[in-house]
Amino acid sequence: MADKDAILVVSGLPRSGTSMMMKMLEAAGIPVVTDKLRVPDQNNPNGYYELERVKQLKDGDFTWLENASGKVVKIISALVTHLPDNHAYKVIFMQRDLLEVLASQRKMLGRLGKPEDKVSDEQMAKIYQIHLRNVEAWLTRQPNIELLYINYNTMINDPSGPVQKVNQFLGGALDIQAMLGVINKDLYRERK
């Protein structure tokens, strides 16, 4: 990564390709910040790449960020707006068709034996659209954040363009072939 002082963040809605992007960046040689508490399962066979302390951002637990410079951490969209302004961030924000996100969440809940949401997909899509607009507005107002949007659907179907964008965004020295090798179309299972 060109800016060694910046903290690289992968964000987006749950089930939007954030774990895949984390694995790609790890394959490209960027150290990841994870506690590996959430182990791979059939919902995410390649792992979740999560850090439990990220959930404490909303409560003001920022101390772990001191050791995250030059590394990548996954922070879902609901928590990314809690990042403190005393660090520089490069945010890769994953986007995915909302109906696919909802279908993927529904399948995951089913596999985990949890009840499905009582909110309809239409209502949930509207809630997510408002949430994403608010998060995008916040991100673009932050002078300490550089932002790159990557579409999951494009990444799966034609990855070379998005991978090149990520490489340029992060200084142009990533191992592109290693990143491309992570993409597994067989894991693109939950659609509409």
XYZ file of C-alpha atoms in Angstrom:
192
model
C 0.000 0.000 0.000
C 1.429 3.375 -0.994
C 0.375 5.307 2.126
C 1.805 3.262 4.999
C 0.153 5.520 7.613
C -3.372 5.029 6.284
C -5.653 2.335 7.643
C -7.271 0.343 4.863
C -10.928 -0.441 5.527
C -13.172 -2.835 3.619
C -16.791 -1.916 4.192
C -20.267 -2.557 2.835
C -23.459 -4.281 3.836
C -23.197 -7.773 5.293
C -23.164 -10.358 2.463
C -21.838 -7.806 -0.062
C -18.435 -9.373 -0.733
C -16.440 -7.819 2.105
C -14.882 -11.133 3.168
C -13.901 -11.914 -0.437
C -12.211 -8.502 -0.745
C -10.383 -9.071 2.546
C -9.087 -12.422 1.276
C -8.026 -10.786 -2.008
C -6.088 -8.060 -0.210
C -4.449 -10.624 2.065
C -3.424 -12.631 -1.025
C -2.009 -9.418 -2.506
C 0.316 -9.067 0.475
C -1.509 -6.622 2.766
C -1.550 -7.662 6.440
C -5.078 -8.153 7.789
C -6.414 -7.163 11.194
C -8.496 -10.091 12.437
C -8.854 -12.130 15.580
C -10.008 -15.273 13.684
C -12.685 -15.879 16.323
C -15.347 -16.413 13.675
C -14.165 -19.456 11.793
C -15.016 -20.417 8.204
C -18.318 -22.220 7.730
C -20.624 -23.069 4.849
C -21.833 -19.453 4.711
C -18.270 -18.139 4.281
C -16.005 -21.105 3.407
C -12.966 -18.816 3.030
C -13.459 -17.115 6.388
C -15.039 -13.948 7.721
C -11.934 -11.829 8.359
C -13.557 -10.119 11.318
C -12.250 -8.440 14.430
C -14.630 -8.570 17.384
C -13.392 -5.202 18.725
C -14.710 -3.459 15.608
C -18.165 -3.778 17.184
C -16.958 -1.504 19.989
C -16.308 1.449 17.661
C -19.784 2.763 18.481
C -18.792 2.741 22.171
C -15.576 4.686 21.570
C -13.065 1.811 21.633
C -10.505 3.145 19.155
C -7.231 2.083 20.794
C -6.789 -0.941 18.526
C -6.646 1.393 15.503
C -3.189 2.549 16.633
C -1.759 -0.764 15.378
C -3.760 -0.873 12.130
C -1.740 1.547 9.981
C -0.741 -0.081 6.693
C -3.110 -2.973 7.363
C -6.654 -3.836 6.287
C -9.656 -4.284 8.576
C -13.266 -5.160 7.786
C -15.851 -2.741 9.174
C -19.463 -3.184 8.036
C -21.351 -0.137 6.830
C -23.364 0.154 10.063
C -20.132 0.803 11.996
C -17.884 2.625 9.524
C -19.367 6.025 10.448
C -17.942 5.602 13.961
C -14.340 5.816 12.752
C -12.486 8.598 14.592
C -11.105 11.487 12.561
C -7.542 11.299 13.915
C -6.463 8.651 11.376
C -6.239 8.575 7.584
C -8.338 5.868 5.942
C -8.590 4.334 2.515
C -12.032 2.747 2.288
C -12.985 0.110 -0.259
C -16.769 0.012 -0.134
C -18.342 -3.129 -1.569
C -21.644 -2.798 -3.396
C -23.965 -5.631 -4.378
C -27.445 -5.912 -5.831
C -29.722 -5.462 -2.785
C -32.003 -8.346 -3.706
C -28.958 -10.622 -3.777
C -27.816 -9.296 -0.393
C -31.245 -10.076 1.044
C -31.359 -13.527 -0.569
C -27.886 -14.302 0.782
C -28.857 -13.173 4.291
C -32.026 -15.276 4.170
C -30.067 -18.380 3.101
C -27.437 -17.775 5.767
C -30.075 -17.437 8.507
C -31.680 -20.660 7.284
C -28.380 -22.543 7.398
C -27.792 -21.225 10.907
C -31.279 -22.329 11.986
C -32.315 -18.766 12.806
C -35.743 -17.369 11.990
C -36.028 -15.159 8.933
C -36.715 -11.479 9.326
C -40.377 -10.575 9.496
C -39.634 -7.513 7.351
C -40.395 -7.977 3.649
C -37.590 -7.780 1.104
C -39.194 -4.628 -0.321
C -39.178 -2.910 3.064
C -35.675 -4.112 3.871
C -34.363 -2.924 0.493
C -35.776 0.558 1.220
C -34.174 0.556 4.666
C -30.834 -0.462 3.156
C -31.096 2.192 0.412
C -31.595 4.931 3.005
C -28.785 3.517 5.148
C -26.385 3.371 2.189
C -27.227 6.959 1.146
C -26.525 8.167 4.690
C -23.246 6.246 4.934
C -22.110 7.478 1.507
C -22.917 11.075 2.454
C -20.913 10.713 5.673
C -17.947 9.078 3.935
C -17.722 11.746 1.239
C -17.718 14.536 3.856
C -14.677 13.151 5.690
C -11.424 14.867 4.665
C -9.379 11.995 6.140
C -11.052 9.307 4.003
C -10.253 8.262 0.444
C -13.050 6.167 -1.017
C -13.320 3.531 -3.727
C -16.531 1.720 -4.620
C -16.265 -1.835 -5.954
C -19.277 -3.699 -7.290
C -19.364 -7.336 -6.175
C -21.408 -8.441 -9.188
C -18.873 -6.910 -11.591
C -15.997 -8.383 -9.592
C -17.454 -11.882 -9.963
C -18.344 -11.594 -13.649
C -15.407 -9.549 -15.001
C -12.811 -9.092 -12.246
C -9.858 -7.596 -14.131
C -11.230 -4.022 -14.192
C -12.188 -3.857 -10.508
C -8.907 -5.506 -9.454
C -6.970 -2.900 -11.464
C -8.970 -0.125 -9.730
C -8.122 -1.556 -6.310
C -4.465 -1.852 -7.300
C -4.324 1.782 -8.464
C -6.198 2.967 -5.361
C -3.602 1.272 -3.159
C -0.490 2.456 -4.963
C -0.115 0.070 -7.920
C 2.141 -2.586 -6.365
C -0.338 -5.341 -5.458
C -0.056 -8.926 -6.692
C -2.955 -8.821 -9.168
C -2.703 -12.488 -10.129
C -2.953 -13.532 -6.492
C -6.028 -11.322 -6.089
C -7.673 -12.788 -9.175
C -6.915 -16.286 -7.909
C -9.113 -15.700 -4.845
C -12.304 -15.102 -6.827
C -14.407 -18.249 -6.786
C -17.553 -18.068 -8.900
C -18.805 -21.242 -7.219
C -19.365 -19.181 -4.071
C -21.674 -16.821 -5.972
C -24.632 -18.910 -4.891
C -27.298 -16.747 -3.327
C -29.033 -14.628 -5.879
C -32.580 -13.355 -6.236
